[in-house]
CSV table of C-alpha atoms in Angstrom, one decimal:
chain,number,residue,atom,x,y,z
A,30,MET,CA,20.8,174.8,83.8
A,31,THR,CA,20.0,172.2,86.3
A,32,GLU,CA,22.1,171.7,89.1
A,33,THR,CA,23.7,168.3,89.9
A,34,VAL,CA,25.1,167.5,93.4
A,35,GLY,CA,28.3,165.7,93.5
A,36,THR,CA,30.0,167.3,90.0
A,37,GLY,CA,32.0,169.8,92.0
A,38,LEU,CA,30.7,172.1,89.2
A,39,ASN,CA,28.2,173.6,91.7
A,40,PRO,CA,27.7,173.5,95.3
A,41,PRO,CA,25.1,171.1,96.9
A,42,PRO,CA,21.5,172.7,97.6
A,43,ALA,CA,21.1,173.8,101.2
A,44,GLY,CA,20.7,171.5,103.9
A,45,ILE,CA,22.6,168.8,101.7
A,46,THR,CA,26.2,167.9,102.6
A,47,ALA,CA,28.4,166.4,100.7
A,48,SER,CA,29.6,162.9,102.2
A,49,THR,CA,32.6,160.3,101.0
A,50,SER,CA,31.5,156.9,101.8
A,51,ARG,CA,34.1,154.5,103.8
A,52,ARG,CA,34.2,152.4,100.3
A,53,MET,CA,34.9,155.4,98.2
A,54,ARG,CA,38.3,156.3,100.8
A,55,THR,CA,39.2,153.2,100.4
A,56,ILE,CA,39.3,152.9,96.4
A,57,ARG,CA,41.0,156.2,96.7
A,58,TRP,CA,43.7,155.1,98.9
A,59,VAL,CA,44.2,151.8,96.7
A,60,LEU,CA,44.3,153.6,93.7
A,61,VAL,CA,46.9,156.5,95.4
A,62,GLY,CA,48.8,153.5,97.2
A,63,GLY,CA,49.4,151.9,94.0
A,64,GLY,CA,49.8,155.0,91.9
A,65,VAL,CA,53.2,155.7,94.5
A,66,LEU,CA,54.2,152.0,94.3
A,67,LEU,CA,54.1,152.2,90.4
A,68,LEU,CA,56.0,155.8,90.6
A,69,ALA,CA,58.7,153.9,92.6
A,70,TRP,CA,58.9,150.7,90.3
A,71,GLY,CA,59.6,153.4,87.3
A,72,ALA,CA,62.4,155.3,89.3
A,73,PHE,CA,64.1,151.8,90.0
A,74,VAL,CA,63.6,150.9,86.8
A,75,MET,CA,64.8,154.1,85.3
A,76,PHE,CA,67.8,154.2,87.8
A,77,ASP,CA,68.6,150.5,86.8
A,78,LEU,CA,68.7,150.4,83.4
A,79,VAL,CA,69.5,154.3,82.1
A,80,ARG,CA,72.8,155.5,82.3
A,81,LEU,CA,73.7,158.2,85.0
A,82,THR,CA,74.5,160.5,81.7
A,83,ARG,CA,70.9,160.1,80.4
A,84,ILE,CA,69.5,160.7,83.3
A,85,PRO,CA,69.2,164.6,82.4
A,86,GLY,CA,67.6,164.0,79.0
A,87,VAL,CA,65.1,161.6,80.4
A,88,ALA,CA,64.1,164.5,83.2
A,89,LEU,CA,64.0,167.2,80.5
A,90,TRP,CA,61.3,164.9,78.3
A,91,ILE,CA,59.4,164.3,81.2
A,92,ALA,CA,59.3,168.1,82.4
A,93,ALA,CA,58.6,169.0,79.0
A,94,ALA,CA,55.4,166.6,78.7
A,95,ILE,CA,54.2,167.9,81.6
A,96,LEU,CA,54.9,171.6,80.4
A,97,LEU,CA,52.8,170.5,77.2
A,98,HIS,CA,50.1,169.1,79.5
A,99,ASP,CA,49.4,171.9,81.8
A,100,ALA,CA,50.7,174.9,79.7
A,101,ILE,CA,49.0,173.6,76.0
A,102,LEU,CA,47.0,170.8,76.1
A,103,ALA,CA,44.9,170.9,78.9
A,104,PRO,CA,43.7,174.5,78.4
A,105,ILE,CA,43.0,173.8,74.7
A,106,VAL,CA,40.8,171.1,75.5
A,107,PHE,CA,39.2,172.7,78.6
A,108,ALA,CA,38.6,176.1,76.2
A,109,LEU,CA,37.2,174.0,73.3
A,110,GLY,CA,34.9,172.1,76.0
A,111,ILE,CA,33.8,175.6,77.3
A,112,GLY,CA,33.3,176.9,73.8
A,113,LEU,CA,31.1,173.9,72.7
A,114,ARG,CA,29.0,174.1,75.7
A,115,ARG,CA,28.3,177.8,74.9
A,116,ALA,CA,27.3,176.5,71.8
A,117,GLY,CA,24.1,176.0,73.6
A,118,ARG,CA,21.8,172.6,73.1
A,119,ARG,CA,23.1,172.6,69.4
A,120,VAL,CA,26.2,170.6,70.4
A,121,SER,CA,25.4,167.6,72.6
A,122,GLY,CA,27.9,166.4,75.3
A,123,THR,CA,28.6,163.1,73.2
A,124,VAL,CA,30.2,165.5,70.7
A,125,ILE,CA,32.0,167.5,73.2
A,126,ALA,CA,33.6,164.3,74.6
A,127,ILE,CA,34.1,162.9,71.0
A,128,VAL,CA,36.4,166.3,70.1
A,129,GLN,CA,38.1,166.2,73.4
A,130,GLY,CA,38.8,162.9,72.8
A,131,GLY,CA,40.2,163.2,69.5
A,132,ILE,CA,42.2,166.2,70.7
A,133,VAL,CA,43.8,164.4,73.3
A,134,VAL,CA,44.5,161.0,71.1
A,135,GLY,CA,46.2,163.1,68.8
A,136,SER,CA,48.3,165.3,71.3
A,137,ILE,CA,49.5,161.8,73.0
A,138,VAL,CA,50.6,160.5,69.6
A,139,SER,CA,52.4,164.1,69.1
A,140,LEU,CA,54.1,163.6,71.9
A,141,VAL,CA,55.6,160.5,71.4
A,142,ALA,CA,56.1,161.3,67.4
A,143,VAL,CA,58.0,164.7,68.0
A,144,PRO,CA,61.2,163.3,69.7
A,145,THR,CA,61.3,161.4,66.6
A,146,ILE,CA,60.9,164.1,64.2
A,147,VAL,CA,63.6,165.9,65.9
A,148,ALA,CA,65.9,163.0,66.2
A,149,LYS,CA,65.2,162.3,62.6
A,150,ASN,CA,67.3,166.0,61.8
A,151,PHE,CA,70.5,164.7,63.9
A,152,ALA,CA,69.9,161.2,62.7
A,153,PRO,CA,73.4,159.0,62.5
A,154,ALA,CA,74.9,158.0,59.0
A,155,ASN,CA,72.8,154.7,59.0
A,156,ALA,CA,69.5,155.2,57.3
A,157,THR,CA,67.7,152.6,58.7
A,158,VAL,CA,67.9,153.6,62.3
A,159,LEU,CA,65.2,156.2,61.6
A,160,PRO,CA,63.8,155.1,58.0
A,161,LEU,CA,60.4,156.7,57.6
A,162,ASN,CA,59.2,160.6,57.2
A,163,TYR,CA,57.5,160.5,60.8
A,164,GLY,CA,56.8,164.2,60.0
A,165,LEU,CA,54.5,163.2,57.1
A,166,ASN,CA,53.1,160.0,58.7
A,167,LEU,CA,52.1,162.6,61.9
A,168,GLY,CA,50.3,165.1,59.4
A,169,ILE,CA,48.5,162.0,58.0
A,170,PHE,CA,47.8,160.8,61.5
A,171,TRP,CA,46.0,164.2,62.2
A,172,LEU,CA,44.5,164.2,58.9
A,173,VAL,CA,42.4,160.6,59.6
A,174,LEU,CA,42.4,161.7,63.4
A,175,ALA,CA,39.8,164.7,62.2
A,176,ALA,CA,37.8,162.5,59.7
A,177,LEU,CA,37.1,159.9,62.3
A,178,THR,CA,36.2,162.7,65.1
A,179,VAL,CA,33.9,164.6,62.4
A,180,GLY,CA,32.5,161.5,61.2
A,181,LEU,CA,31.8,159.8,65.0
A,182,SER,CA,30.6,163.6,65.9
A,183,ALA,CA,28.2,163.3,62.9
A,184,TRP,CA,26.9,160.0,63.9
A,185,ALA,CA,26.6,160.9,67.2
A,186,VAL,CA,24.0,163.9,66.1
A,187,MET,CA,22.2,161.9,63.6
A,188,ARG,CA,21.9,159.1,66.3
A,189,GLU,CA,20.4,161.8,68.9
A,190,ARG,CA,18.2,163.5,66.4
A,191,ARG,CA,16.4,160.0,65.6
A,192,GLY,CA,16.7,159.1,69.1
A,193,SER,CA,17.9,156.2,70.4
A,194,GLY,CA,16.0,153.5,68.2
A,195,VAL,CA,14.8,151.4,71.2
A,196,ARG,CA,11.2,151.4,71.6
A,197,LEU,CA,9.7,150.2,74.6
A,198,GLN,CA,6.4,148.3,74.6
A,199,ASP,CA,3.3,149.3,76.5
A,200,ASP,CA,1.3,147.0,78.4
A,201,SER,CA,-1.1,147.8,76.0
A,202,GLU,CA,0.6,146.8,73.0
A,203,ARG,CA,1.4,143.1,74.2
């Protein structure tokens, strides 16, 4: 295993100190400032447009999303990445990224779809409010996502095995 400086995974070799450039600090402050402004805007819009009686439900949904991410999604993606990396050189970083990306995309879509699935159980008498079978659609989505993930992973493995396909010319070939 080779050590890389600056990844945060391994300490830098002796005598090398990690420093942050002025440009990077500026970029970080801009991103943090933008994030704080977006959070403030979101809070303003929420309190302006959402009835006060609905705020606890929104807060519960946000808390559940954070809990789902921190307690379920992030550990699964992390464990999957560690497990795939321990598989050795048989699994490339590209395949790991594809699988982790598939899990993240599927989880986000599930996070959006599950409230609709639950709401369908408490649906009003008007059948046009929630007209679809959202549970079935979510299952089909996961099957398609799994197939795409496997297909992309297989494509990445085949591409890595045969090389990049780009051949540089030597001066003697010109």
